[in-house]
Short mmCIF file of C-alpha atoms and ligand atoms in Angstrom, two decimals:
data_model
loop_
_atom_site.label_atom_id
_atom_site.label_comp_id
_atom_site.label_asym_id
_atom_site.label_seq_id
_atom_site.Cartn_x
_atom_site.Cartn_y
_atom_site.Cartn_z
CA MET A 250 -46.94 -25.58 -30.30
CA GLU A 251 -49.27 -27.80 -28.70
CA THR A 252 -53.22 -26.48 -28.28
CA THR A 253 -53.62 -23.74 -25.82
CA MET A 254 -56.70 -23.20 -23.88
CA THR A 255 -56.67 -19.43 -23.38
CA ASP A 256 -55.31 -16.37 -24.96
CA VAL A 257 -53.26 -15.15 -21.99
CA THR A 258 -52.09 -16.29 -18.36
CA ILE A 259 -51.68 -14.12 -15.71
CA VAL A 260 -49.34 -15.44 -12.96
CA GLY A 261 -49.88 -13.14 -9.75
CA LEU A 262 -53.12 -11.55 -8.32
CA GLY A 263 -51.75 -8.48 -6.44
CA PRO A 264 -53.14 -5.15 -7.31
CA MET A 265 -51.39 -4.93 -10.58
CA GLY A 266 -52.10 -8.61 -11.43
CA VAL A 267 -55.85 -8.07 -10.92
CA THR A 268 -56.02 -4.97 -13.17
CA LEU A 269 -54.03 -6.90 -15.79
CA ALA A 270 -56.48 -9.55 -15.90
CA GLU A 271 -59.49 -7.35 -15.79
CA LEU A 272 -58.01 -5.35 -18.73
CA MET A 273 -57.41 -8.83 -20.83
CA LEU A 274 -61.14 -9.83 -19.87
CA ARG A 275 -62.53 -6.62 -20.98
CA ALA A 276 -60.75 -6.67 -24.25
CA GLY A 277 -62.32 -10.02 -25.07
CA LYS A 278 -59.32 -12.15 -24.40
CA SER A 279 -59.83 -15.46 -22.76
CA VAL A 280 -57.59 -15.57 -19.34
CA THR A 281 -55.88 -18.24 -17.32
CA LEU A 282 -54.93 -17.25 -13.66
CA TRP A 283 -52.98 -18.66 -10.83
CA ASN A 284 -52.08 -16.99 -7.53
CA ARG A 285 -50.50 -18.28 -4.56
CA SER A 286 -53.55 -17.44 -2.62
CA ALA A 287 -56.14 -18.96 -4.86
CA GLY A 288 -59.27 -17.04 -3.16
CA LYS A 289 -58.17 -13.62 -4.74
CA ALA A 290 -59.20 -15.16 -8.60
CA ALA A 291 -62.97 -15.64 -7.32
CA PRO A 292 -64.27 -12.14 -8.59
CA LEU A 293 -62.30 -12.89 -12.04
CA VAL A 294 -63.44 -16.43 -12.38
CA ALA A 295 -67.03 -15.05 -12.00
CA ARG A 296 -66.39 -12.92 -15.09
CA GLY A 297 -64.85 -15.66 -17.13
CA ALA A 298 -61.22 -16.34 -16.30
CA MET A 299 -59.97 -19.85 -15.66
CA LEU A 300 -58.20 -20.95 -12.44
CA ALA A 301 -55.32 -23.15 -12.85
CA GLN A 302 -54.38 -25.43 -9.71
CA THR A 303 -50.61 -25.05 -10.50
CA PRO A 304 -48.07 -22.75 -12.19
CA ALA A 305 -47.32 -25.55 -14.74
CA GLU A 306 -50.88 -25.94 -15.70
CA ALA A 307 -51.36 -22.04 -15.80
CA ILE A 308 -48.36 -21.72 -18.10
CA SER A 309 -49.30 -24.47 -20.08
CA ALA A 310 -52.77 -23.10 -20.75
CA SER A 311 -51.82 -20.02 -22.89
CA PRO A 312 -49.24 -19.22 -25.49
CA VAL A 313 -48.34 -16.02 -23.48
CA SER A 314 -48.10 -15.81 -19.75
CA LEU A 315 -47.59 -12.56 -17.85
CA ILE A 316 -45.72 -12.83 -14.51
CA ILE A 317 -46.62 -10.15 -12.15
CA LEU A 318 -45.33 -11.04 -8.58
CA PHE A 319 -43.92 -9.22 -5.64
CA ASP A 320 -40.31 -9.80 -6.65
CA TYR A 321 -37.98 -11.93 -8.86
CA ALA A 322 -37.66 -14.34 -5.82
CA ALA A 323 -40.92 -15.03 -5.75
CA ALA A 324 -41.06 -15.45 -9.58
CA ASP A 325 -38.10 -17.67 -9.31
CA ALA A 326 -39.90 -19.89 -6.84
CA VAL A 327 -42.96 -20.21 -9.03
CA LEU A 328 -40.83 -20.83 -12.18
CA LYS A 329 -38.86 -23.59 -10.55
CA SER A 330 -41.97 -25.31 -8.94
CA ALA A 331 -43.16 -28.70 -10.16
CA GLY A 332 -43.37 -29.22 -13.68
CA VAL A 333 -42.93 -25.67 -15.05
CA ALA A 334 -39.66 -26.35 -16.84
CA LYS A 335 -41.36 -29.22 -18.84
CA VAL A 336 -43.92 -26.85 -20.19
CA LEU A 337 -41.91 -23.91 -20.95
CA ARG A 338 -41.17 -24.79 -24.44
CA GLY A 339 -42.63 -22.64 -27.18
CA ARG A 340 -44.17 -20.48 -24.41
CA LEU A 341 -43.66 -16.94 -24.47
CA LEU A 342 -43.25 -15.37 -20.69
CA ALA A 343 -42.96 -11.66 -20.02
CA ASN A 344 -42.14 -10.77 -16.44
CA LEU A 345 -43.59 -7.17 -15.81
CA GLY A 346 -42.79 -6.97 -11.98
CA THR A 347 -39.97 -4.75 -10.66
CA GLY A 348 -36.50 -6.22 -10.55
CA SER A 349 -32.68 -5.58 -11.00
CA PRO A 350 -30.99 -6.31 -14.31
CA GLU A 351 -29.10 -9.33 -12.72
CA ASP A 352 -32.69 -10.80 -12.13
CA ALA A 353 -33.75 -10.37 -15.74
CA LYS A 354 -30.79 -11.80 -17.10
CA ALA A 355 -31.21 -14.85 -14.70
CA ALA A 356 -34.99 -15.32 -15.65
CA ALA A 357 -34.04 -15.20 -19.30
CA ALA A 358 -31.17 -17.93 -18.86
CA TYR A 359 -33.76 -20.13 -17.17
CA ILE A 360 -36.77 -19.67 -19.66
CA GLU A 361 -34.60 -19.71 -22.79
CA GLY A 362 -32.65 -22.70 -21.14
CA ASN A 363 -35.77 -24.55 -21.40
CA ALA A 364 -36.76 -23.58 -24.80
CA GLY A 365 -39.12 -20.92 -23.68
CA GLN A 366 -38.98 -17.29 -25.04
CA TYR A 367 -38.72 -14.26 -22.77
CA LEU A 368 -39.56 -10.47 -22.56
CA ASP A 369 -38.67 -8.37 -19.24
CA GLY A 370 -40.72 -5.78 -18.49
CA ALA A 371 -41.14 -2.75 -16.20
CA ILE A 372 -44.50 -0.92 -15.52
CA GLN A 373 -44.28 2.70 -15.00
CA ALA A 374 -47.93 3.43 -13.87
CA ALA A 375 -50.17 2.41 -10.82
CA PRO A 376 -52.98 0.10 -11.29
CA SER A 377 -55.61 2.73 -11.87
CA GLN A 378 -53.44 4.33 -14.70
CA MET A 379 -53.10 1.11 -16.67
CA GLY A 380 -54.78 0.31 -20.09
CA GLN A 381 -54.87 3.95 -21.12
CA ALA A 382 -53.19 5.45 -24.62
CA ASP A 383 -50.59 6.83 -22.77
CA THR A 384 -49.60 4.08 -20.02
CA PRO A 385 -46.02 3.54 -20.33
CA ILE A 386 -44.51 0.07 -20.13
CA LEU A 387 -40.63 -0.57 -20.86
CA ILE A 388 -39.79 -3.70 -22.57
CA GLY A 389 -36.57 -5.57 -23.35
CA GLY A 390 -35.83 -8.74 -25.47
CA LYS A 391 -35.65 -10.29 -28.68
CA GLN A 392 -37.49 -8.05 -31.35
CA ALA A 393 -39.28 -11.04 -32.66
CA VAL A 394 -40.59 -11.95 -29.36
CA PHE A 395 -41.52 -8.39 -28.69
CA ASP A 396 -43.51 -8.58 -32.02
CA GLU A 397 -45.24 -11.52 -31.10
CA ALA A 398 -46.51 -10.24 -27.54
CA GLN A 399 -47.10 -6.61 -28.77
CA PRO A 400 -50.86 -7.06 -29.53
CA LEU A 401 -51.53 -8.28 -25.73
CA LEU A 402 -49.35 -5.99 -24.19
CA LYS A 403 -50.84 -2.83 -26.10
CA ILE A 404 -53.85 -3.89 -24.06
CA LEU A 405 -52.21 -3.10 -20.89
CA GLY A 406 -50.59 0.19 -22.04
CA GLY A 407 -50.89 2.10 -25.25
CA LYS A 408 -47.29 3.66 -24.86
CA LEU A 409 -45.08 0.50 -25.28
CA VAL A 410 -41.51 1.46 -24.95
CA TYR A 411 -39.46 -1.25 -26.74
CA LEU A 412 -35.81 -0.80 -25.68
CA GLY A 413 -33.90 -3.36 -27.70
CA ASP A 414 -32.65 -6.59 -27.35
CA ARG A 415 -30.73 -6.44 -24.21
CA ILE A 416 -32.99 -8.38 -21.69
CA GLU A 417 -31.85 -6.24 -18.70
CA ALA A 418 -32.87 -2.98 -20.61
CA ALA A 419 -36.20 -2.43 -18.87
CA ALA A 420 -34.78 -3.08 -15.65
CA VAL A 421 -32.01 -0.44 -16.02
CA MET A 422 -34.36 2.00 -17.56
CA ASP A 423 -36.50 1.42 -14.57
CA LEU A 424 -33.71 2.33 -12.21
CA SER A 425 -32.99 5.38 -13.95
CA THR A 426 -36.58 6.77 -14.15
CA LEU A 427 -36.83 5.66 -10.50
CA SER A 428 -33.81 7.76 -9.52
CA TYR A 429 -35.28 10.45 -11.15
CA VAL A 430 -38.52 10.21 -9.29
CA TYR A 431 -36.96 9.57 -5.98
CA GLY A 432 -34.61 12.86 -6.57
CA ALA A 433 -37.14 14.88 -7.61
CA TYR A 434 -39.04 13.46 -4.35
CA ALA A 435 -36.11 14.49 -2.03
CA GLY A 436 -36.31 18.19 -3.79
CA PHE A 437 -40.18 18.13 -3.13
CA LEU A 438 -39.56 17.48 0.52
CA HIS A 439 -37.00 20.06 0.82
CA GLY A 440 -39.36 22.46 -1.10
CA VAL A 441 -42.05 21.73 1.39
CA ARG A 442 -39.56 22.73 4.60
CA VAL A 443 -38.83 25.76 2.84
CA ALA A 444 -42.54 26.61 2.25
CA GLU A 445 -43.66 25.35 5.71
CA ALA A 446 -40.77 27.31 7.66
CA SER A 447 -41.88 30.29 5.71
CA GLY A 448 -45.57 29.98 6.45
CA ILE A 449 -46.39 29.34 2.85
CA SER A 450 -49.30 26.73 1.85
CA VAL A 451 -47.83 23.32 1.10
CA GLU A 452 -50.74 22.28 -0.82
CA ARG A 453 -50.48 25.48 -3.18
CA PHE A 454 -46.67 24.37 -3.64
CA GLY A 455 -47.86 20.79 -4.79
CA ALA A 456 -50.54 22.11 -7.12
CA ILE A 457 -47.42 24.65 -8.76
CA VAL A 458 -45.09 21.63 -9.14
CA ASN A 459 -47.96 19.84 -10.96
CA ASP A 460 -48.30 22.96 -13.48
CA ILE A 461 -44.49 23.24 -13.89
CA SER A 462 -43.89 19.42 -14.37
CA PRO A 463 -44.46 19.01 -18.23
CA SER A 464 -42.15 22.02 -18.84
CA PHE A 465 -39.52 20.55 -16.44
CA GLY A 466 -40.16 17.11 -18.28
CA ALA A 467 -39.18 18.81 -21.88
CA PHE A 468 -36.04 20.51 -20.12
CA PHE A 469 -35.02 16.93 -18.86
CA GLN A 470 -35.40 15.66 -22.38
CA HIS A 471 -32.97 18.33 -23.79
CA GLN A 472 -30.48 17.73 -21.06
CA GLY A 473 -30.34 14.04 -21.76
CA ALA A 474 -29.94 14.66 -25.59
CA VAL A 475 -27.07 17.13 -24.75
CA ILE A 476 -25.28 14.63 -22.36
CA GLN A 477 -25.79 12.18 -24.97
CA SER A 478 -24.16 14.34 -27.60
CA GLY A 479 -21.13 15.47 -25.50
CA ASP A 480 -21.54 18.82 -26.95
CA PHE A 481 -22.08 20.96 -23.69
CA ALA A 482 -22.29 24.38 -25.75
CA ILE A 483 -25.19 26.51 -24.17
CA THR A 484 -28.50 25.82 -25.88
CA GLU A 485 -30.90 26.27 -23.18
CA SER A 486 -29.58 26.68 -19.43
CA PRO A 487 -26.08 27.96 -18.59
CA LEU A 488 -24.69 26.22 -15.54
CA ARG A 489 -23.50 29.82 -14.05
CA ILE A 490 -27.33 30.51 -13.32
CA SER A 491 -27.55 27.58 -10.96
CA ILE A 492 -24.78 28.39 -9.04
CA PRO A 493 -26.27 31.44 -7.06
CA ALA A 494 -29.80 29.92 -7.25
CA VAL A 495 -28.53 26.72 -5.34
CA ASP A 496 -26.15 28.84 -2.70
CA ARG A 497 -29.47 30.75 -2.25
CA ILE A 498 -31.67 27.79 -1.19
CA LEU A 499 -28.71 26.58 0.92
CA ARG A 500 -28.39 30.06 2.65
CA VAL A 501 -32.14 30.48 3.07
CA SER A 502 -32.37 26.80 4.71
CA GLU A 503 -29.66 27.51 7.11
CA ARG A 504 -31.31 30.94 8.10
CA LEU A 505 -34.71 29.18 8.30
CA GLY A 506 -33.14 26.38 10.68
CA ILE A 507 -34.39 23.74 8.39
CA ASN A 508 -32.51 20.56 6.87
CA THR A 509 -29.74 21.35 4.52
CA GLU A 510 -28.66 18.29 3.50
CA LEU A 511 -29.90 18.22 -0.32
CA PRO A 512 -28.86 21.93 -1.19
CA ALA A 513 -25.63 21.29 0.51
CA LEU A 514 -25.11 18.28 -1.70
CA VAL A 515 -26.10 19.79 -5.09
CA ASN A 516 -24.28 23.22 -4.18
CA GLY A 517 -21.17 21.12 -3.67
CA TRP A 518 -21.32 19.77 -7.10
CA LEU A 519 -21.94 23.18 -8.48
CA GLN A 520 -18.98 24.78 -6.59
CA GLU A 521 -16.81 22.01 -8.03
CA ALA A 522 -18.17 22.70 -11.54
CA LYS A 523 -17.28 26.55 -11.09
CA THR A 524 -13.57 25.61 -9.91
CA ALA A 525 -13.17 23.26 -12.91
CA GLY A 526 -14.24 26.14 -15.32
CA LEU A 527 -17.77 24.66 -16.47
CA ALA A 528 -19.71 27.83 -15.53
CA ASP A 529 -20.13 28.90 -19.08
CA GLN A 530 -21.42 25.32 -20.38
CA GLU A 531 -24.87 24.06 -20.50
CA LEU A 532 -26.16 22.92 -17.17
CA ALA A 533 -25.93 19.04 -18.25
CA ALA A 534 -22.03 19.64 -17.99
CA LEU A 535 -22.61 18.87 -14.05
CA ILE A 536 -22.62 15.41 -15.33
CA LYS A 537 -18.76 15.82 -15.35
CA VAL A 538 -18.36 16.50 -11.81
CA LEU A 539 -20.06 13.07 -11.05
CA ARG A 540 -18.19 10.98 -13.69
CA ASP A 541 -14.95 12.79 -12.28
CA ARG A 542 -15.89 11.94 -8.48
CA GLU A 543 -16.42 8.32 -9.64
CA ARG A 544 -12.97 8.39 -11.33
CA GLN A 545 -11.47 10.07 -7.92
CA PRO A 546 -13.44 8.95 -4.87
CA VAL A 547 -13.03 11.30 -1.96
CA LEU A 548 -11.40 9.70 0.63
CA ALA A 549 -12.84 9.75 3.93
N1 NAP B 1877 -48.91 -1.33 -7.72
C1 NAP B 1877 -48.41 -0.69 -8.53
O1 NAP B 1877 -48.47 0.36 -8.41
C2 NAP B 1877 -47.00 -1.14 -9.13
C3 NAP B 1877 -46.63 -0.18 -10.11
C4 NAP B 1877 -45.60 -0.69 -10.86
C5 NAP B 1877 -44.94 -1.92 -10.92
N2 NAP B 1877 -45.40 -2.77 -9.83
C6 NAP B 1877 -44.78 -3.86 -9.88
O2 NAP B 1877 -45.85 -4.99 -9.93
C7 NAP B 1877 -45.47 -6.35 -9.03
C8 NAP B 1877 -46.60 -6.77 -8.30
O3 NAP B 1877 -47.13 -5.51 -7.73
P1 NAP B 1877 -48.78 -5.53 -7.05
O4 NAP B 1877 -48.96 -4.21 -6.79
O5 NAP B 1877 -49.54 -6.49 -7.71
O6 NAP B 1877 -48.41 -6.55 -5.56
P2 NAP B 1877 -47.30 -6.97 -4.88
O7 NAP B 1877 -47.80 -7.02 -3.21
O8 NAP B 1877 -45.70 -6.66 -5.10
O9 NAP B 1877 -47.51 -8.49 -5.09
C9 NAP B 1877 -48.37 -9.43 -4.82
C10 NAP B 1877 -48.32 -10.68 -5.73
O10 NAP B 1877 -47.05 -11.22 -5.39
C11 NAP B 1877 -47.56 -12.68 -4.94
N3 NAP B 1877 -46.34 -13.33 -4.22
C12 NAP B 1877 -45.57 -12.60 -3.12
N4 NAP B 1877 -44.68 -13.53 -2.56
C13 NAP B 1877 -44.97 -14.50 -3.19
C14 NAP B 1877 -44.10 -15.69 -3.16
N5 NAP B 1877 -42.99 -16.26 -2.09
N6 NAP B 1877 -44.44 -16.92 -4.06
C15 NAP B 1877 -45.52 -16.67 -4.73
N7 NAP B 1877 -46.23 -15.50 -4.80
C16 NAP B 1877 -45.85 -14.61 -3.89
C17 NAP B 1877 -48.85 -12.23 -4.06
O11 NAP B 1877 -49.33 -13.63 -3.83
P3 NAP B 1877 -50.40 -13.79 -2.73
O12 NAP B 1877 -51.71 -13.10 -3.20
O13 NAP B 1877 -50.77 -15.12 -2.33
O14 NAP B 1877 -50.04 -12.83 -1.60
C18 NAP B 1877 -49.47 -11.41 -5.05
O15 NAP B 1877 -49.87 -12.49 -6.19
C19 NAP B 1877 -44.28 -5.83 -8.22
O16 NAP B 1877 -42.81 -6.17 -9.09
C20 NAP B 1877 -44.30 -4.21 -8.24
O17 NAP B 1877 -43.32 -3.49 -7.84
C21 NAP B 1877 -46.48 -2.49 -8.91
#
């Protein structure tokens, strides 16, 4: 590999890119930056970072480049800008922005097609949470490439989760974790409506959700293991408990005159599970209803 000038290059200076650059500088790494709006680099340049004039100059300046742009369309435009293809040989690039599995595969094909090495990542934290021992970053790609980038990536998040050599693994897992987050958020909003309509403090509700979240995290970990094993014998929570619980949420919501879409959805799944004779299995057996519906989509 030809001589490089700095330890790491950061391409993209949105809130997350600025944070990554700050963490690298704080860890004593020499840093090259590139951003479409060059002005955003000024405070970092004042702290010793180098500012490249073009993406090609930036990527050639370091053995490892971290791409942290709004989306993969922006990353694609940057990677296909003048001169970049020629400097990819022997360079390691990791895109830590949010994208789809297809985005990750296309980026890998382009970078590896130009003799570069590629990792695809997904950050599971906000900028203010970066650089901590428990900051989670998901990474997929070849093990040897991950091993090479690991010391630098550890500076950004102590909880690096290597998901194996499938390049799209982080993007897939990001979709799964975000599905959980938005599903929980939908439940949170329904809980807010129940509390509001009943004259109970919503702020208090938020605090209680915070208190119960660690034990529910452990519960979901267990449910994931049950579904993976395919053994739905009751070990924690029988499905039969949830049938009247969700039915009650639906009936009370109707009486309160609030939106009922969410409890009606989950109630429909549970009633179907009951009809299918799953009541005396672990709650995780509800996954069978979803799988079954996918095989036999309900016609409108
Ligand atoms: N912020 C968070 O909480 C968070 C958490 C996890 C993951 N992420 C992910 O991290 C990535 C970056 O997020 P961010 O919060 O730093 O800010 P962002 O608003 O998502 O991205 C801003 C960056 O993208 C650049 N950009 C946008 N369109 C471009 C284009 N067409 N060509 C070249 N550059 C372009 C911006 O350049 P200019 O400065 O010139 O506009 C800036 O560098 C995203 O994929 C995001 O989903 C963010």
